mmCIF file with all atom_site columns, C-alpha atoms in Angstrom:
data_model
loop_
_atom_site.group_PDB
_atom_site.id
_atom_site.type_symbol
_atom_site.label_atom_id
_atom_site.label_alt_id
_atom_site.label_comp_id
_atom_site.label_asym_id
_atom_site.label_entity_id
_atom_site.label_seq_id
_atom_site.pdbx_PDB_ins_code
_atom_site.Cartn_x
_atom_site.Cartn_y
_atom_site.Cartn_z
_atom_site.occupancy
_atom_site.B_iso_or_equiv
_atom_site.pdbx_formal_charge
_atom_site.auth_seq_id
_atom_site.auth_comp_id
_atom_site.auth_asym_id
_atom_site.auth_atom_id
_atom_site.pdbx_PDB_model_num
ATOM 1  C CA . MET A 1 1  ? -0.046  -0.044 0.075  1.00 84.00 ? 908 MET A CA 1
ATOM 2  C CA . LYS A 1 2  ? 2.813   2.433  0.885  1.00 93.00 ? 909 LYS A CA 1
ATOM 3  C CA . ASN A 1 3  ? 4.559   4.129  -2.069 1.00 95.00 ? 910 ASN A CA 1
ATOM 4  C CA . MET A 1 4  ? 6.981   6.126  -0.202 1.00 97.00 ? 911 MET A CA 1
ATOM 5  C CA . PRO A 1 5  ? 8.897   5.929  3.154  1.00 97.00 ? 912 PRO A CA 1
ATOM 6  C CA . TRP A 1 6  ? 7.145   6.794  6.365  1.00 97.00 ? 913 TRP A CA 1
ATOM 7  C CA . ASP A 1 7  ? 8.590   7.712  9.708  1.00 96.00 ? 914 ASP A CA 1
ATOM 8  C CA . GLU A 1 8  ? 8.836   4.316  11.260 1.00 96.00 ? 915 GLU A CA 1
ATOM 9  C CA . ASP A 1 9  ? 7.572   5.262  14.686 1.00 96.00 ? 916 ASP A CA 1
ATOM 10 C CA . LEU A 1 10 ? 4.583   7.168  13.085 1.00 96.00 ? 917 LEU A CA 1
ATOM 11 C CA . TRP A 1 11 ? 3.789   4.174  10.907 1.00 97.00 ? 918 TRP A CA 1
ATOM 12 C CA . GLN A 1 12 ? 3.616   1.829  13.928 1.00 96.00 ? 919 GLN A CA 1
ATOM 13 C CA . ARG A 1 13 ? 1.474   4.286  15.858 1.00 96.00 ? 920 ARG A CA 1
ATOM 14 C CA . LEU A 1 14 ? -0.918  4.523  12.883 1.00 96.00 ? 921 LEU A CA 1
ATOM 15 C CA . LYS A 1 15 ? -1.143  0.788  12.675 1.00 94.00 ? 922 LYS A CA 1
ATOM 16 C CA . ASP A 1 16 ? -1.783  0.606  16.469 1.00 95.00 ? 923 ASP A CA 1
ATOM 17 C CA . ALA A 1 17 ? -4.480  3.273  16.323 1.00 94.00 ? 924 ALA A CA 1
ATOM 18 C CA . ILE A 1 18 ? -6.510  1.531  13.701 1.00 94.00 ? 925 ILE A CA 1
ATOM 19 C CA . SER A 1 19 ? -5.964  -2.017 14.888 1.00 94.00 ? 926 SER A CA 1
ATOM 20 C CA . PRO A 1 20 ? -9.105  -2.103 16.975 1.00 93.00 ? 927 PRO A CA 1
ATOM 21 C CA . MET A 1 21 ? -11.313 -1.177 13.983 1.00 90.00 ? 928 MET A CA 1
ATOM 22 C CA . PRO A 1 22 ? -13.308 -3.816 12.133 1.00 90.00 ? 929 PRO A CA 1
ATOM 23 C CA . PRO A 1 23 ? -11.160 -5.294 9.276  1.00 91.00 ? 930 PRO A CA 1
ATOM 24 C CA . PHE A 1 24 ? -13.224 -3.799 6.363  1.00 88.00 ? 931 PHE A CA 1
ATOM 25 C CA . VAL A 1 25 ? -13.057 -0.262 7.973  1.00 86.00 ? 932 VAL A CA 1
ATOM 26 C CA . ARG A 1 26 ? -9.414  -0.689 8.975  1.00 89.00 ? 933 ARG A CA 1
ATOM 27 C CA . GLN A 1 27 ? -8.415  -1.549 5.407  1.00 91.00 ? 934 GLN A CA 1
ATOM 28 C CA . ARG A 1 28 ? -10.249 1.461  3.867  1.00 91.00 ? 935 ARG A CA 1
ATOM 29 C CA . ALA A 1 29 ? -9.134  3.847  6.580  1.00 91.00 ? 936 ALA A CA 1
ATOM 30 C CA . LEU A 1 30 ? -5.406  2.676  6.098  1.00 94.00 ? 937 LEU A CA 1
ATOM 31 C CA . ARG A 1 31 ? -5.670  3.117  2.406  1.00 95.00 ? 938 ARG A CA 1
ATOM 32 C CA . THR A 1 32 ? -7.162  6.580  2.598  1.00 95.00 ? 939 THR A CA 1
ATOM 33 C CA . LEU A 1 33 ? -4.684  7.740  5.136  1.00 96.00 ? 940 LEU A CA 1
ATOM 34 C CA . ILE A 1 34 ? -1.724  6.390  3.319  1.00 97.00 ? 941 ILE A CA 1
ATOM 35 C CA . GLU A 1 35 ? -2.716  7.902  -0.060 1.00 97.00 ? 942 GLU A CA 1
ATOM 36 C CA . ALA A 1 36 ? -3.498  11.316 1.522  1.00 97.00 ? 943 ALA A CA 1
ATOM 37 C CA . GLY A 1 37 ? -0.482  11.298 3.796  1.00 97.00 ? 944 GLY A CA 1
ATOM 38 C CA . GLU A 1 38 ? 1.886   10.570 0.972  1.00 97.00 ? 945 GLU A CA 1
ATOM 39 C CA . THR A 1 39 ? 0.219   13.292 -1.162 1.00 97.00 ? 946 THR A CA 1
ATOM 40 C CA . PHE A 1 40 ? 0.656   15.854 1.576  1.00 97.00 ? 947 PHE A CA 1
ATOM 41 C CA . ALA A 1 41 ? 4.247   14.813 2.125  1.00 98.00 ? 948 ALA A CA 1
ATOM 42 C CA . ARG A 1 42 ? 5.107   15.225 -1.593 1.00 97.00 ? 949 ARG A CA 1
ATOM 43 C CA . GLU A 1 43 ? 3.381   18.631 -1.629 1.00 97.00 ? 950 GLU A CA 1
ATOM 44 C CA . ARG A 1 44 ? 5.719   19.716 1.202  1.00 96.00 ? 951 ARG A CA 1
ATOM 45 C CA . GLY A 1 45 ? 8.652   18.396 -0.851 1.00 97.00 ? 952 GLY A CA 1
ATOM 46 C CA . SER A 1 46 ? 9.347   15.709 1.730  1.00 97.00 ? 953 SER A CA 1
ATOM 47 C CA . GLU A 1 47 ? 10.621  12.230 0.815  1.00 96.00 ? 954 GLU A CA 1
ATOM 48 C CA . VAL A 1 48 ? 9.244   10.837 4.162  1.00 97.00 ? 955 VAL A CA 1
ATOM 49 C CA . VAL A 1 49 ? 5.659   10.930 5.426  1.00 97.00 ? 956 VAL A CA 1
ATOM 50 C CA . GLN A 1 50 ? 5.672   12.631 8.881  1.00 97.00 ? 957 GLN A CA 1
ATOM 51 C CA . GLU A 1 51 ? 3.277   13.351 11.587 1.00 96.00 ? 958 GLU A CA 1
ATOM 52 C CA . GLU A 1 52 ? 1.907   16.596 10.080 1.00 95.00 ? 959 GLU A CA 1
ATOM 53 C CA . ASP A 1 53 ? 1.066   14.713 6.830  1.00 97.00 ? 960 ASP A CA 1
ATOM 54 C CA . LEU A 1 54 ? -0.933  12.122 8.651  1.00 96.00 ? 961 LEU A CA 1
ATOM 55 C CA . ILE A 1 55 ? -2.794  14.527 10.790 1.00 95.00 ? 962 ILE A CA 1
ATOM 56 C CA . LYS A 1 56 ? -3.743  16.646 7.749  1.00 95.00 ? 963 LYS A CA 1
ATOM 57 C CA . ALA A 1 57 ? -4.853  13.453 6.023  1.00 96.00 ? 964 ALA A CA 1
ATOM 58 C CA . ALA A 1 58 ? -6.976  12.399 8.982  1.00 95.00 ? 965 ALA A CA 1
ATOM 59 C CA . LYS A 1 59 ? -8.582  15.930 9.240  1.00 94.00 ? 966 LYS A CA 1
ATOM 60 C CA . THR A 1 60 ? -9.282  16.353 5.607  1.00 95.00 ? 967 THR A CA 1
ATOM 61 C CA . LYS A 1 61 ? -9.903  12.839 4.133  1.00 95.00 ? 968 LYS A CA 1
ATOM 62 C CA . THR A 1 62 ? -11.664 10.942 7.032  1.00 92.00 ? 969 THR A CA 1
ATOM 63 C CA . PRO A 1 63 ? -15.440 11.053 6.636  1.00 90.00 ? 970 PRO A CA 1
ATOM 64 C CA . ALA A 1 64 ? -17.141 13.483 8.946  1.00 91.00 ? 971 ALA A CA 1
ATOM 65 C CA . LEU A 1 65 ? -19.075 10.876 10.764 1.00 89.00 ? 972 LEU A CA 1
ATOM 66 C CA . THR A 1 66 ? -15.869 9.114  11.831 1.00 88.00 ? 973 THR A CA 1
ATOM 67 C CA . ARG A 1 67 ? -13.446 11.876 11.866 1.00 91.00 ? 974 ARG A CA 1
ATOM 68 C CA . GLN A 1 68 ? -13.400 12.547 15.538 1.00 92.00 ? 975 GLN A CA 1
ATOM 69 C CA . ARG A 1 69 ? -13.116 8.902  16.354 1.00 91.00 ? 976 ARG A CA 1
ATOM 70 C CA . MET A 1 70 ? -10.042 8.713  14.038 1.00 93.00 ? 977 MET A CA 1
ATOM 71 C CA . LEU A 1 71 ? -8.499  11.737 15.563 1.00 93.00 ? 978 LEU A CA 1
ATOM 72 C CA . ASP A 1 72 ? -9.013  10.407 19.050 1.00 93.00 ? 979 ASP A CA 1
ATOM 73 C CA . ALA A 1 73 ? -7.442  7.069  18.156 1.00 94.00 ? 980 ALA A CA 1
ATOM 74 C CA . LEU A 1 74 ? -4.397  8.839  16.716 1.00 94.00 ? 981 LEU A CA 1
ATOM 75 C CA . ALA A 1 75 ? -4.159  11.062 19.828 1.00 94.00 ? 982 ALA A CA 1
ATOM 76 C CA . GLU A 1 76 ? -4.235  7.955  22.170 1.00 94.00 ? 983 GLU A CA 1
ATOM 77 C CA . MET A 1 77 ? -1.213  6.716  20.253 1.00 94.00 ? 984 MET A CA 1
ATOM 78 C CA . GLY A 1 78 ? 0.671   9.949  20.986 1.00 93.00 ? 985 GLY A CA 1
ATOM 79 C CA . ILE A 1 79 ? 0.191   11.521 17.588 1.00 93.00 ? 986 ILE A CA 1
ATOM 80 C CA . GLY A 1 80 ? -0.059  15.340 18.171 1.00 88.00 ? 987 GLY A CA 1
ATOM 81 C CA . VAL A 1 81 ? -3.569  15.986 16.977 1.00 83.00 ? 988 VAL A CA 1
ATOM 82 C CA . GLU A 1 82 ? -4.108  18.591 19.704 1.00 75.00 ? 989 GLU A CA 1
ATOM 83 C CA . ALA A 1 83 ? -0.846  20.380 18.875 1.00 56.00 ? 990 ALA A CA 1
ATOM 84 C CA . ALA A 1 84 ? -1.812  20.665 15.253 1.00 50.00 ? 991 ALA A CA 1
ATOM 85 C CA . GLU A 1 85 ? -5.116  22.193 16.292 1.00 48.00 ? 992 GLU A CA 1
ATOM 86 C CA . GLU A 1 86 ? -3.286  24.847 18.230 1.00 44.00 ? 993 GLU A CA 1
ATOM 87 C CA . THR A 1 87 ? -1.005  25.868 15.342 1.00 39.00 ? 994 THR A CA 1
ATOM 88 C CA . LYS A 1 88 ? -3.902  26.157 12.796 1.00 42.00 ? 995 LYS A CA 1
#
């Protein structure tokens, strides 16, 4: 699924965050976040997907009905969702 390198710690935290989801939801969420995260990383000129790319992907590409649940799951894994809110 991945087409470019990810920060290894971030990749593990993402997998941990979505692991409790039902398999069909997990697969779709992972695909969406990977594609969007990689797009945002490229737009920044980065060769590696980093936390800011994942957060932006989660905030812009996750369906509205499940967005807060996704953001909460990422925050539980130590991904700085709240910090990103403050810098907006």
